[in-house]
Tab-separated table of C-alpha atoms in Angstrom:
chain	number	residue	atom	x	y	z
A	1	MET	CA	-2.492	-24.021	-9.305
A	2	ALA	CA	-5.992	-25.458	-9.070
A	3	LEU	CA	-6.935	-26.637	-5.631
A	4	SER	CA	-9.268	-29.528	-5.081
A	5	SER	CA	-10.861	-27.502	-2.321
A	6	VAL	CA	-10.821	-23.757	-1.733
A	7	LEU	CA	-10.286	-24.440	1.960
A	8	GLN	CA	-6.834	-25.877	1.231
A	9	THR	CA	-4.040	-23.331	1.643
A	10	HIS	CA	-0.986	-23.162	-0.577
A	11	PRO	CA	2.489	-23.900	0.774
A	12	ALA	CA	3.958	-20.658	2.115
A	13	GLY	CA	6.166	-18.314	0.088
A	14	PHE	CA	6.762	-17.758	-3.600
A	15	ASN	CA	6.542	-20.431	-6.271
A	16	PHE	CA	9.806	-20.563	-8.245
A	17	ASP	CA	8.841	-23.253	-10.747
A	18	ASN	CA	9.190	-20.969	-13.744
A	19	VAL	CA	12.676	-19.586	-13.004
A	20	ALA	CA	14.509	-22.209	-15.085
A	21	ARG	CA	12.114	-21.746	-17.971
A	22	ASN	CA	12.448	-17.947	-17.866
A	23	SER	CA	16.237	-17.991	-17.904
A	24	ALA	CA	16.148	-20.401	-20.871
A	25	LEU	CA	13.775	-18.037	-22.703
A	26	GLU	CA	16.001	-15.029	-22.047
A	27	GLY	CA	18.752	-16.655	-24.092
A	28	LEU	CA	16.430	-16.807	-27.111
A	29	PHE	CA	15.951	-13.050	-27.425
A	30	GLU	CA	18.683	-10.817	-28.947
A	31	GLY	CA	20.452	-8.779	-26.354
A	32	GLY	CA	18.769	-10.793	-23.594
A	33	GLN	CA	15.866	-8.307	-23.609
A	34	THR	CA	12.694	-10.169	-22.795
A	35	PRO	CA	9.538	-8.493	-24.120
A	36	LYS	CA	7.866	-6.121	-21.665
A	37	PRO	CA	4.696	-7.404	-20.009
A	38	LEU	CA	1.514	-6.191	-21.641
A	39	LYS	CA	-0.159	-3.598	-19.417
A	40	THR	CA	-3.783	-2.797	-19.772
A	41	GLY	CA	-3.346	0.981	-19.073
A	42	THR	CA	-6.990	1.134	-18.321
A	43	THR	CA	-10.074	2.831	-17.025
A	44	ILE	CA	-12.449	0.583	-15.084
A	45	ALA	CA	-15.341	1.618	-12.880
A	46	GLY	CA	-18.162	0.123	-10.845
A	47	VAL	CA	-21.318	1.440	-9.201
A	48	VAL	CA	-23.786	-0.183	-6.802
A	49	PHE	CA	-27.351	0.757	-7.753
A	50	LYS	CA	-30.810	-0.085	-6.446
A	51	ASP	CA	-31.137	-3.561	-7.942
A	52	GLY	CA	-27.515	-4.639	-8.337
A	53	VAL	CA	-24.106	-3.624	-9.602
A	54	VAL	CA	-22.936	-2.029	-12.879
A	55	LEU	CA	-19.334	-2.572	-13.990
A	56	GLY	CA	-17.697	-0.746	-16.883
A	57	ALA	CA	-14.360	-0.840	-18.691
A	58	ASP	CA	-12.609	0.507	-21.761
A	59	THR	CA	-11.181	-1.970	-24.292
A	60	ARG	CA	-7.650	-0.817	-25.050
A	61	ALA	CA	-4.582	-2.908	-24.173
A	62	THR	CA	-1.209	-1.199	-24.663
A	63	SER	CA	2.338	-2.499	-24.993
A	64	SER	CA	4.398	0.627	-24.236
A	65	GLU	CA	3.239	3.150	-26.893
A	66	VAL	CA	1.505	0.726	-29.231
A	67	VAL	CA	-2.131	-0.290	-28.875
A	68	ALA	CA	-1.801	-4.065	-28.799
A	69	ASP	CA	-5.481	-4.934	-28.600
A	70	LYS	CA	-8.358	-2.627	-29.530
A	71	MET	CA	-11.117	-4.884	-28.301
A	72	CYS	CA	-9.680	-6.474	-25.197
A	73	ALA	CA	-12.181	-7.809	-22.645
A	74	LYS	CA	-11.422	-6.424	-19.215
A	75	ILE	CA	-14.584	-7.549	-17.465
A	76	HIS	CA	-13.902	-11.145	-16.476
A	77	TYR	CA	-16.391	-13.831	-15.502
A	78	ILE	CA	-15.924	-15.170	-12.004
A	79	SER	CA	-19.213	-16.930	-11.342
A	80	PRO	CA	-22.796	-16.528	-12.597
A	81	ASN	CA	-23.394	-13.771	-10.062
A	82	ILE	CA	-19.920	-12.203	-9.801
A	83	TYR	CA	-17.822	-10.369	-12.405
A	84	CYS	CA	-14.427	-8.711	-12.034
A	85	CYS	CA	-12.762	-5.790	-13.844
A	86	GLY	CA	-8.987	-5.883	-13.951
A	87	ALA	CA	-6.341	-3.162	-14.306
A	88	GLY	CA	-2.565	-3.547	-14.226
A	89	THR	CA	-0.559	-6.255	-15.975
A	90	ALA	CA	-2.888	-7.972	-18.465
A	91	ALA	CA	-1.554	-11.495	-17.908
A	92	ASP	CA	-1.779	-11.157	-14.130
A	93	THR	CA	-5.383	-9.959	-14.119
A	94	GLU	CA	-6.368	-12.630	-16.661
A	95	LYS	CA	-4.781	-15.540	-14.792
A	96	THR	CA	-5.754	-14.394	-11.308
A	97	THR	CA	-9.396	-14.085	-12.295
A	98	ASP	CA	-9.298	-17.422	-14.134
A	99	LEU	CA	-7.850	-19.140	-11.074
A	100	LEU	CA	-10.452	-17.530	-8.848
A	101	SER	CA	-13.241	-18.546	-11.203
A	102	SER	CA	-12.179	-22.201	-11.346
A	103	ASN	CA	-11.706	-22.461	-7.587
A	104	LEU	CA	-15.148	-20.960	-7.027
A	105	SER	CA	-16.751	-23.389	-9.509
A	106	ILE	CA	-15.243	-26.289	-7.566
A	107	PHE	CA	-16.573	-24.785	-4.358
A	108	SER	CA	-20.039	-24.354	-5.888
A	109	LEU	CA	-20.125	-27.971	-7.011
A	110	ASN	CA	-18.908	-29.245	-3.644
A	111	SER	CA	-21.190	-27.140	-1.477
A	112	GLY	CA	-24.230	-26.807	-3.736
A	113	ARG	CA	-24.324	-23.024	-3.205
A	114	ASN	CA	-23.678	-19.960	-5.307
A	115	PRO	CA	-20.491	-18.295	-4.074
A	116	ARG	CA	-20.741	-15.055	-2.102
A	117	VAL	CA	-18.834	-11.955	-3.166
A	118	VAL	CA	-17.009	-11.810	0.200
A	119	MET	CA	-15.661	-15.295	-0.414
A	120	ALA	CA	-14.239	-14.291	-3.790
A	121	VAL	CA	-12.711	-11.210	-2.171
A	122	ASN	CA	-11.111	-13.230	0.620
A	123	ILE	CA	-9.607	-15.767	-1.790
A	124	LEU	CA	-8.207	-12.954	-3.952
A	125	GLN	CA	-6.823	-11.134	-0.937
A	126	ASP	CA	-5.033	-14.268	0.298
A	127	MET	CA	-3.623	-14.980	-3.171
A	128	LEU	CA	-2.353	-11.461	-3.812
A	129	TYR	CA	-0.998	-10.975	-0.304
A	130	ARG	CA	1.005	-14.177	-0.612
A	131	TYR	CA	2.818	-12.644	-3.619
A	132	HIS	CA	3.542	-9.325	-1.884
A	133	GLY	CA	2.739	-7.065	-4.821
A	134	GLN	CA	4.607	-9.096	-7.470
A	135	VAL	CA	1.282	-9.971	-9.102
A	136	GLY	CA	0.306	-6.613	-10.628
A	137	ALA	CA	-3.461	-6.935	-10.466
A	138	ASN	CA	-5.759	-4.068	-9.422
A	139	LEU	CA	-9.230	-5.570	-9.396
A	140	ILE	CA	-12.780	-4.331	-8.997
A	141	LEU	CA	-15.106	-7.146	-7.953
A	142	GLY	CA	-18.830	-6.690	-8.207
A	143	GLY	CA	-21.665	-9.113	-7.639
A	144	VAL	CA	-25.068	-9.883	-6.238
A	145	ASP	CA	-25.645	-12.654	-3.716
A	146	CYS	CA	-28.132	-13.572	-0.999
A	147	THR	CA	-26.683	-10.884	1.294
A	148	GLY	CA	-27.102	-8.012	-1.166
A	149	ASN	CA	-25.280	-6.052	-3.871
A	150	HIS	CA	-21.566	-5.622	-3.290
A	151	LEU	CA	-18.607	-3.824	-4.865
A	152	TYR	CA	-15.054	-4.404	-3.626
A	153	THR	CA	-11.599	-3.289	-4.667
A	154	VAL	CA	-8.553	-5.510	-4.206
A	155	GLY	CA	-5.079	-3.974	-4.590
A	156	PRO	CA	-1.906	-5.715	-5.784
A	157	TYR	CA	-0.486	-5.929	-2.246
A	158	GLY	CA	-3.666	-7.538	-0.968
A	159	SER	CA	-5.555	-4.591	0.524
A	160	VAL	CA	-9.338	-4.736	0.325
A	161	ASN	CA	-11.973	-2.003	0.503
A	162	LYS	CA	-15.749	-2.208	0.207
A	163	VAL	CA	-17.287	0.796	-1.531
A	164	PRO	CA	-20.487	1.918	-3.265
A	165	TYR	CA	-18.631	3.310	-6.333
A	166	LEU	CA	-15.119	2.975	-7.609
A	167	ALA	CA	-12.696	3.602	-10.456
A	168	MET	CA	-9.246	2.066	-11.054
A	169	GLY	CA	-6.533	2.042	-13.681
A	170	SER	CA	-4.496	4.814	-15.254
A	171	GLY	CA	-7.644	6.772	-16.092
A	172	ASP	CA	-9.068	6.484	-12.576
A	173	LEU	CA	-8.744	10.126	-11.575
A	174	ALA	CA	-10.797	11.361	-14.514
A	175	ALA	CA	-13.426	8.636	-14.007
A	176	LEU	CA	-13.594	9.282	-10.256
A	177	GLY	CA	-14.378	12.931	-10.895
A	178	ILE	CA	-17.510	11.969	-12.801
A	179	LEU	CA	-18.498	9.347	-10.222
A	180	GLU	CA	-18.006	11.666	-7.250
A	181	ASP	CA	-20.220	14.233	-8.907
A	182	GLY	CA	-22.990	11.971	-10.157
A	183	PHE	CA	-23.218	9.146	-7.623
A	184	LYS	CA	-26.282	8.806	-5.382
A	185	HIS	CA	-27.428	5.787	-3.386
A	186	ASP	CA	-30.171	3.613	-4.957
A	187	LEU	CA	-29.881	4.895	-8.510
A	188	GLU	CA	-32.179	3.474	-11.179
A	189	LEU	CA	-30.690	1.114	-13.763
A	190	GLU	CA	-30.566	3.535	-16.689
A	191	LYS	CA	-29.043	6.328	-14.618
A	192	ALA	CA	-26.445	3.930	-13.200
A	193	LYS	CA	-25.462	2.691	-16.681
A	194	GLU	CA	-25.192	6.257	-17.910
A	195	LEU	CA	-23.039	7.250	-14.925
A	196	VAL	CA	-20.618	4.386	-15.513
A	197	ARG	CA	-20.511	5.071	-19.242
A	198	ALA	CA	-19.775	8.760	-18.622
A	199	SER	CA	-17.004	7.948	-16.170
A	200	ILE	CA	-15.269	5.492	-18.529
A	201	HIS	CA	-15.694	8.010	-21.325
A	202	ALA	CA	-13.946	10.652	-19.189
A	203	GLY	CA	-11.120	8.187	-18.589
A	204	ILE	CA	-10.849	7.462	-22.312
A	205	MET	CA	-10.778	11.163	-23.202
A	206	SER	CA	-8.224	12.157	-20.570
A	207	ASP	CA	-5.870	9.173	-20.505
A	208	LEU	CA	-3.644	7.902	-23.299
A	209	GLY	CA	-3.629	4.379	-21.956
A	210	SER	CA	-7.423	4.029	-22.215
A	211	GLY	CA	-9.500	4.128	-25.327
A	212	ASN	CA	-11.571	2.481	-28.037
A	213	ASN	CA	-14.896	1.023	-26.947
A	214	ILE	CA	-16.751	0.848	-23.635
A	215	ASP	CA	-18.032	-2.460	-22.212
A	216	ILE	CA	-20.761	-2.505	-19.569
A	217	CYS	CA	-21.831	-5.411	-17.378
A	218	VAL	CA	-25.046	-5.197	-15.328
A	219	ILE	CA	-25.465	-7.780	-12.555
A	220	THR	CA	-28.828	-8.159	-10.788
A	221	ARG	CA	-30.662	-10.924	-8.936
A	222	GLN	CA	-32.389	-11.834	-12.184
A	223	GLY	CA	-29.160	-12.327	-14.082
A	224	VAL	CA	-26.317	-10.683	-15.927
A	225	ASP	CA	-26.434	-8.388	-18.952
A	226	TYR	CA	-22.972	-8.172	-20.526
A	227	ILE	CA	-23.116	-5.478	-23.177
A	228	ARG	CA	-20.010	-5.590	-25.305
A	229	PRO	CA	-19.582	-2.976	-26.698
A	230	TYR	CA	-21.978	-0.581	-24.967
A	231	GLN	CA	-20.518	2.373	-26.784
A	232	GLU	CA	-18.277	2.232	-29.822
A	233	SER	CA	-15.447	4.615	-30.402
A	234	GLU	CA	-16.092	7.475	-32.890
A	235	TYR	CA	-12.648	6.790	-34.310
A	236	LYS	CA	-13.355	3.423	-35.897
A	237	ASP	CA	-11.255	2.414	-38.889
A	238	ASN	CA	-12.429	0.238	-41.754
A	239	ARG	CA	-9.383	-1.926	-42.149
A	240	ASN	CA	-9.860	-5.536	-43.186
A	241	VAL	CA	-8.274	-7.946	-40.736
A	242	ARG	CA	-7.818	-10.658	-43.360
A	243	TYR	CA	-6.318	-9.955	-46.754
A	244	ARG	CA	-6.925	-12.441	-49.526
A	245	TYR	CA	-5.224	-12.038	-52.903
A	246	ARG	CA	-6.448	-13.562	-56.165
A	247	PRO	CA	-4.055	-16.101	-57.650
A	248	GLY	CA	-2.238	-14.152	-60.396
A	249	THR	CA	-1.962	-10.891	-58.402
A	250	THR	CA	1.774	-11.469	-58.308
A	251	PRO	CA	3.002	-12.354	-61.846
A	252	VAL	CA	4.781	-15.728	-62.153
A	253	LEU	CA	7.972	-15.476	-64.263
A	254	THR	CA	9.296	-19.074	-64.249
A	255	GLU	CA	8.121	-22.396	-62.883
A	256	LYS	CA	10.202	-25.490	-62.099
A	257	VAL	CA	8.720	-28.782	-60.820
A	258	VAL	CA	11.030	-31.308	-59.076
A	259	PRO	CA	9.395	-34.641	-58.124
A	260	LEU	CA	10.568	-36.063	-54.814
A	261	LYS	CA	11.289	-39.816	-55.013
A	262	LEU	CA	10.466	-41.579	-51.758
A	263	GLU	CA	10.915	-45.291	-51.071
A	264	VAL	CA	9.213	-47.314	-48.388
A	265	ALA	CA	11.964	-48.053	-45.839
A	266	GLN	CA	10.036	-49.959	-43.203
A	267	GLU	CA	6.478	-51.140	-42.770
A	268	ALA	CA	4.952	-52.308	-39.490
A	269	VAL	CA	1.342	-53.409	-38.865
A	270	GLN	CA	-0.210	-53.226	-35.403
A	271	HIS	CA	-3.663	-54.645	-34.709
A	272	MET	CA	-5.929	-52.461	-32.668
A	273	ASP	CA	-8.233	-54.169	-30.251
A	274	THR	CA	-11.551	-52.392	-30.196
A	275	ALA	CA	-13.591	-55.017	-28.389
B	1	MET	CA	-0.982	2.616	-10.106
B	2	GLU	CA	2.777	3.248	-10.294
B	3	LYS	CA	2.241	6.951	-10.842
B	4	HIS	CA	0.691	7.248	-7.365
B	5	TYR	CA	3.609	5.557	-5.619
B	6	THR	CA	6.479	7.937	-4.915
B	7	GLU	CA	8.857	7.605	-1.985
B	8	SER	CA	6.763	6.224	0.768
B	9	LYS	CA	8.174	3.768	3.269
B	10	VAL	CA	5.022	1.689	2.934
B	11	LYS	CA	4.442	-0.104	-0.383
B	12	GLY	CA	0.917	-0.068	-1.753
B	13	VAL	CA	-1.975	1.366	0.208
B	14	SER	CA	-0.970	2.830	3.576
B	15	THR	CA	-3.387	3.594	6.355
B	16	GLY	CA	-1.218	6.709	7.242
B	17	THR	CA	-3.456	7.228	10.149
B	18	THR	CA	-4.456	8.481	13.556
B	19	ILE	CA	-5.695	5.838	15.982
B	20	LEU	CA	-6.539	6.116	19.635
B	21	ALA	CA	-7.916	4.151	22.563
B	22	ALA	CA	-8.809	5.301	26.068
B	23	ILE	CA	-10.269	3.652	29.163
B	24	PHE	CA	-13.135	5.360	30.994
B	25	ASP	CA	-15.127	4.402	34.031
B	26	GLY	CA	-16.874	1.195	32.951
B	27	GLY	CA	-15.497	0.709	29.476
B	28	VAL	CA	-13.150	1.697	26.711
B	29	VAL	CA	-13.368	3.943	23.639
B	30	ILE	CA	-11.371	3.020	20.536
B	31	GLY	CA	-11.328	5.200	17.456
B	32	SER	CA	-9.662	6.156	14.201
B	33	ASP	CA	-9.883	8.383	11.144
B	34	SER	CA	-10.929	6.909	7.792
B	35	ARG	CA	-8.320	7.837	5.196
B	36	ALA	CA	-6.159	5.436	3.166
B	37	SER	CA	-3.374	6.875	1.026
B	38	ILE	CA	-0.787	5.799	-1.524
B	39	GLY	CA	2.674	7.373	-1.649
B	40	GLY	CA	1.710	10.123	0.776
B	41	GLU	CA	-0.128	12.066	-1.938
B	42	TYR	CA	-3.114	10.150	-3.310
B	43	VAL	CA	-6.123	9.432	-1.117
B	44	SER	CA	-7.186	6.005	-2.275
B	45	SER	CA	-10.118	5.783	0.121
B	46	LYS	CA	-12.008	8.311	2.236
B	47	THR	CA	-14.037	5.689	4.053
B	48	ILE	CA	-11.699	2.865	4.961
B	49	ASN	CA	-12.546	0.906	8.099
B	50	LYS	CA	-9.616	0.807	10.500
B	51	VAL	CA	-11.484	-0.361	13.598
B	52	ILE	CA	-11.740	-4.096	13.083
B	53	GLN	CA	-13.696	-6.477	15.278
B	54	VAL	CA	-11.595	-9.501	16.233
B	55	HIS	CA	-14.114	-10.911	18.681
B	56	ASP	CA	-17.492	-10.001	20.216
B	57	GLN	CA	-16.119	-7.433	22.655
B	58	ILE	CA	-12.574	-6.980	21.374
B	59	PHE	CA	-11.643	-4.511	18.619
B	60	CYS	CA	-8.367	-3.479	17.134
B	61	CYS	CA	-7.202	-0.408	15.231
B	62	ILE	CA	-4.708	-0.775	12.423
B	63	ALA	CA	-1.816	1.437	11.297
B	64	GLY	CA	0.813	0.989	8.587
B	65	SER	CA	0.429	-1.014	5.389
B	66	LEU	CA	-3.245	-1.757	4.773
B	67	ALA	CA	-2.538	-5.087	3.091
B	68	ASP	CA	-0.311	-6.306	5.940
B	69	ALA	CA	-2.732	-5.111	8.630
B	70	GLN	CA	-5.738	-6.756	6.970
B	71	ALA	CA	-3.843	-10.026	6.520
B	72	VAL	CA	-2.711	-10.043	10.173
B	73	THR	CA	-6.161	-9.231	11.579
B	74	LYS	CA	-7.732	-11.953	9.433
B	75	ALA	CA	-5.271	-14.502	10.809
B	76	ALA	CA	-5.805	-13.159	14.346
B	77	LYS	CA	-9.603	-13.414	14.043
B	78	SER	CA	-9.322	-17.028	12.993
B	79	HIS	CA	-6.867	-17.919	15.820
B	80	LEU	CA	-9.012	-16.171	18.408
B	81	SER	CA	-12.189	-17.813	17.298
B	82	PHE	CA	-10.533	-21.243	17.454
B	83	HIS	CA	-9.063	-20.397	20.876
B	84	SER	CA	-12.475	-19.352	22.100
B	85	VAL	CA	-14.049	-22.608	20.879
B	86	GLN	CA	-11.340	-24.650	22.627
B	87	MET	CA	-11.661	-22.709	25.906
B	88	GLU	CA	-15.460	-22.615	25.671
B	89	SER	CA	-15.449	-18.991	26.769
B	90	PRO	CA	-14.791	-15.584	25.210
B	91	PRO	CA	-11.066	-14.793	24.896
B	92	LEU	CA	-9.351	-12.292	27.179
B	93	VAL	CA	-8.245	-8.985	25.653
B	94	ILE	CA	-4.636	-9.893	26.495
B	95	ALA	CA	-5.072	-13.071	24.435
B	96	ALA	CA	-6.159	-11.069	21.399
B	97	ALA	CA	-3.252	-8.676	21.830
B	98	SER	CA	-0.830	-11.590	22.237
B	99	VAL	CA	-2.033	-13.237	19.034
B	100	LEU	CA	-1.331	-9.997	17.157
B	101	LYS	CA	2.007	-9.650	18.906
B	102	GLU	CA	3.122	-13.167	17.950
B	103	LEU	CA	2.301	-12.518	14.306
B	104	CYS	CA	4.059	-9.130	14.296
B	105	TYR	CA	7.142	-10.344	16.167
B	106	LYS	CA	7.651	-13.592	14.231
B	107	ASN	CA	7.275	-11.822	10.875
B	108	LYS	CA	8.859	-8.504	11.748
B	109	GLU	CA	11.118	-8.558	8.635
B	110	GLU	CA	8.189	-8.724	6.211
B	111	LEU	CA	5.413	-6.843	7.990
B	112	GLN	CA	4.813	-3.122	8.355
B	113	ALA	CA	1.801	-2.881	10.620
B	114	GLY	CA	1.036	-1.758	14.172
B	115	PHE	CA	-2.109	-2.248	16.254
B	116	ILE	CA	-4.014	-0.923	19.234
B	117	THR	CA	-6.233	-3.575	20.815
B	118	ALA	CA	-9.054	-2.612	23.149
B	119	GLY	CA	-11.882	-4.558	24.696
B	120	TRP	CA	-13.730	-5.765	27.718
B	121	ASP	CA	-13.422	-9.154	29.433
B	122	ARG	CA	-14.774	-10.647	32.657
B	123	LYS	CA	-11.375	-11.009	34.328
B	124	LYS	CA	-9.930	-7.493	34.129
B	125	GLY	CA	-12.694	-5.331	32.695
B	126	PRO	CA	-11.798	-2.666	30.122
B	127	GLN	CA	-8.216	-2.822	28.793
B	128	VAL	CA	-6.056	-1.267	26.085
B	129	TYR	CA	-2.915	-2.871	24.634
B	130	VAL	CA	-0.446	-1.534	22.099
B	131	VAL	CA	1.342	-3.866	19.644
B	132	SER	CA	4.017	-1.854	17.875
B	133	LEU	CA	5.778	-2.483	14.534
B	134	GLY	CA	8.447	-4.817	15.858
B	135	GLY	CA	6.137	-6.788	18.110
B	136	MET	CA	6.329	-5.028	21.487
B	137	LEU	CA	3.236	-5.509	23.648
B	138	ILE	CA	2.379	-3.129	26.478
B	139	SER	CA	-0.729	-2.204	28.395
B	140	GLN	CA	-1.747	1.422	28.822
B	141	SER	CA	-4.863	3.286	29.918
B	142	VAL	CA	-4.723	5.734	27.035
B	143	THR	CA	-2.728	5.375	23.846
B	144	ILE	CA	-2.423	6.957	20.408
B	145	GLY	CA	-0.789	5.707	17.224
B	146	GLY	CA	-0.212	6.339	13.557
B	147	SER	CA	1.400	9.239	11.741
B	148	GLY	CA	-1.120	11.766	13.056
B	149	SER	CA	-0.519	10.854	16.669
B	150	THR	CA	2.627	13.005	16.883
B	151	PHE	CA	0.441	16.119	16.712
B	152	ILE	CA	-1.730	15.215	19.657
B	153	TYR	CA	0.621	13.890	22.339
B	154	GLY	CA	0.364	17.214	24.144
B	155	TYR	CA	-3.425	17.258	23.996
B	156	VAL	CA	-3.744	13.673	25.207
B	157	ASP	CA	-1.256	14.127	28.069
B	158	ALA	CA	-3.004	17.295	29.219
B	159	LYS	CA	-6.650	16.312	28.783
B	160	TYR	CA	-6.854	12.625	29.673
B	161	LYS	CA	-8.070	11.806	33.187
B	162	PRO	CA	-8.665	8.292	34.483
B	163	ASP	CA	-12.309	7.510	35.439
B	164	MET	CA	-13.974	9.934	33.027
B	165	THR	CA	-17.603	9.347	32.188
B	166	ARG	CA	-18.551	7.758	28.878
B	167	GLU	CA	-19.653	11.070	27.328
B	168	GLU	CA	-16.497	12.882	28.489
B	169	CYS	CA	-14.310	10.136	27.048
B	170	GLN	CA	-16.185	10.099	23.740
B	171	GLN	CA	-15.767	13.870	23.474
B	172	PHE	CA	-12.065	13.594	24.385
B	173	ALA	CA	-11.520	10.983	21.670
B	174	THR	CA	-13.416	12.978	19.041
B	175	ASN	CA	-11.476	16.140	19.851
B	176	ALA	CA	-8.119	14.366	19.767
B	177	LEU	CA	-8.831	12.725	16.408
B	178	ALA	CA	-10.178	15.967	14.943
B	179	LEU	CA	-7.039	17.850	16.016
B	180	ALA	CA	-4.780	15.208	14.483
B	181	MET	CA	-6.793	15.080	11.256
B	182	GLY	CA	-6.531	18.842	11.038
B	183	ARG	CA	-2.744	18.786	11.040
B	184	ASP	CA	-1.756	15.482	9.413
B	185	ASN	CA	-2.205	15.279	5.636
B	186	VAL	CA	-2.565	11.488	5.568
B	187	SER	CA	-5.300	11.383	8.217
B	188	GLY	CA	-8.807	12.553	7.465
B	189	GLY	CA	-12.338	11.648	6.496
B	190	VAL	CA	-14.735	10.738	9.271
B	191	VAL	CA	-14.138	9.698	12.854
B	192	HIS	CA	-15.044	6.080	13.644
B	193	LEU	CA	-15.515	5.403	17.350
B	194	VAL	CA	-16.412	2.140	19.047
B	195	VAL	CA	-17.475	2.191	22.706
B	196	ILE	CA	-17.080	-1.185	24.462
B	197	THR	CA	-18.630	-1.842	27.860
B	198	GLU	CA	-19.762	-4.867	29.810
B	199	LYS	CA	-23.199	-4.557	28.204
B	200	GLY	CA	-21.944	-4.551	24.638
B	201	VAL	CA	-20.585	-2.568	21.739
B	202	GLU	CA	-21.729	0.702	20.191
B	203	HIS	CA	-20.448	2.246	16.952
B	204	VAL	CA	-20.422	6.027	16.621
B	205	VAL	CA	-19.528	7.754	13.362
B	206	VAL	CA	-18.831	11.485	13.401
B	207	PRO	CA	-18.966	12.812	9.818
B	208	GLY	CA	-16.567	15.544	8.665
B	209	ASP	CA	-19.016	18.394	8.988
B	210	LYS	CA	-19.948	17.482	12.582
B	211	LEU	CA	-16.346	17.376	13.806
B	212	PRO	CA	-15.408	19.884	16.504
B	213	ARG	CA	-13.853	23.064	15.143
B	214	PHE	CA	-11.043	24.959	16.795
B	215	HIS	CA	-10.037	28.584	16.873
B	216	ASP	CA	-8.350	28.725	13.493
B	217	GLU	CA	-11.056	26.937	11.447
């Protein structure tokens, strides 16, 4: 729900507007089995370095055992100086970050200021806490503002932690191993990018739910460098996504043309006033 | 994150903690460990801050569900700051503790968080209040909380004396937290202490390698 002002709070409790729609949809599927929500089964990581923040993510989205999207974008835009990586239920992370981004744009326009990372974190915390864990979004928020370079994690129940480096998602343990070993305060840009790349790579190698390419997003005072993909998977396939067949590929055996006779039943003329 | 969550009574990130507060001659020491866990087996943070400032000279320590505790302290901070603007003076420590108590008691069905509030005010000097899970509020001169507190009741009962000096009290708090962290699997990390006196507030962090060691370590 878009708010006209971020300072307005929502009415308390859950929003049950979609219950009627969901029960109607259930009737449409055989056996009443609604499709399972798409989970990102992910590895995401972030590191604070000397001049800013580096965020990284893999690009695989899974639906149970099938890879549903090989080039999914898990680093979401929040504002010109803040980006957010999301793990958990794909729809939840997508919508939560979209909502946050639009509310922050309204705030920016109203106040004339670039939003601060703490503000984004507080809004997210309030939103997720209100839903008591039902919104399955594990988010890593990173950004640069007038108070410095910040990296926060927000959990699905609404817990917040501010950290210099972080990994989340199903591949987090593998990625954290690399980060714990290689992290130092005030890293240079290239070393920081390499550290994040190596940690996502470890997640991709050790976790079935993560894979394909690696995206990197570097945020500094000067601006944002969103490198998509930063590293491509060695296991690329050369399938065509679109298949076009020449007319005549399938032989035509017989052809029958039936003209449809239509009569004009009613004619009405309405003048449009364009003055 | 489902794989981390097994059978824990707290959903999501738990502070699974050891927290403590003690009054000394002229002030109060409040402290905690720094570990946050999920499901009793995964340490989700080694450096979580559990000593939260709710006003200039009033701090509170959180235990239980991290999400619930952070939400309650945010609401409490905002109430207290409004209260202090209306009264045109800093709030009393009992006021801060009461705000937390109201929130915990009114929402006891949904919340899983407990607090220790400590601070200094002009009316009664240094004070410590405990707000438990269901919303009970009591005042004590020394108090411990969290899952790790069960291991140090004996130590606290034996070693605490009223009117200790600041250094003695700081050492007492550090020892107590170190002992609890040594025995409780969901407490650990570093020791965060905050010393509050009439003059102001001082943060002391004791990193893991500087913690006191005991005979079996």
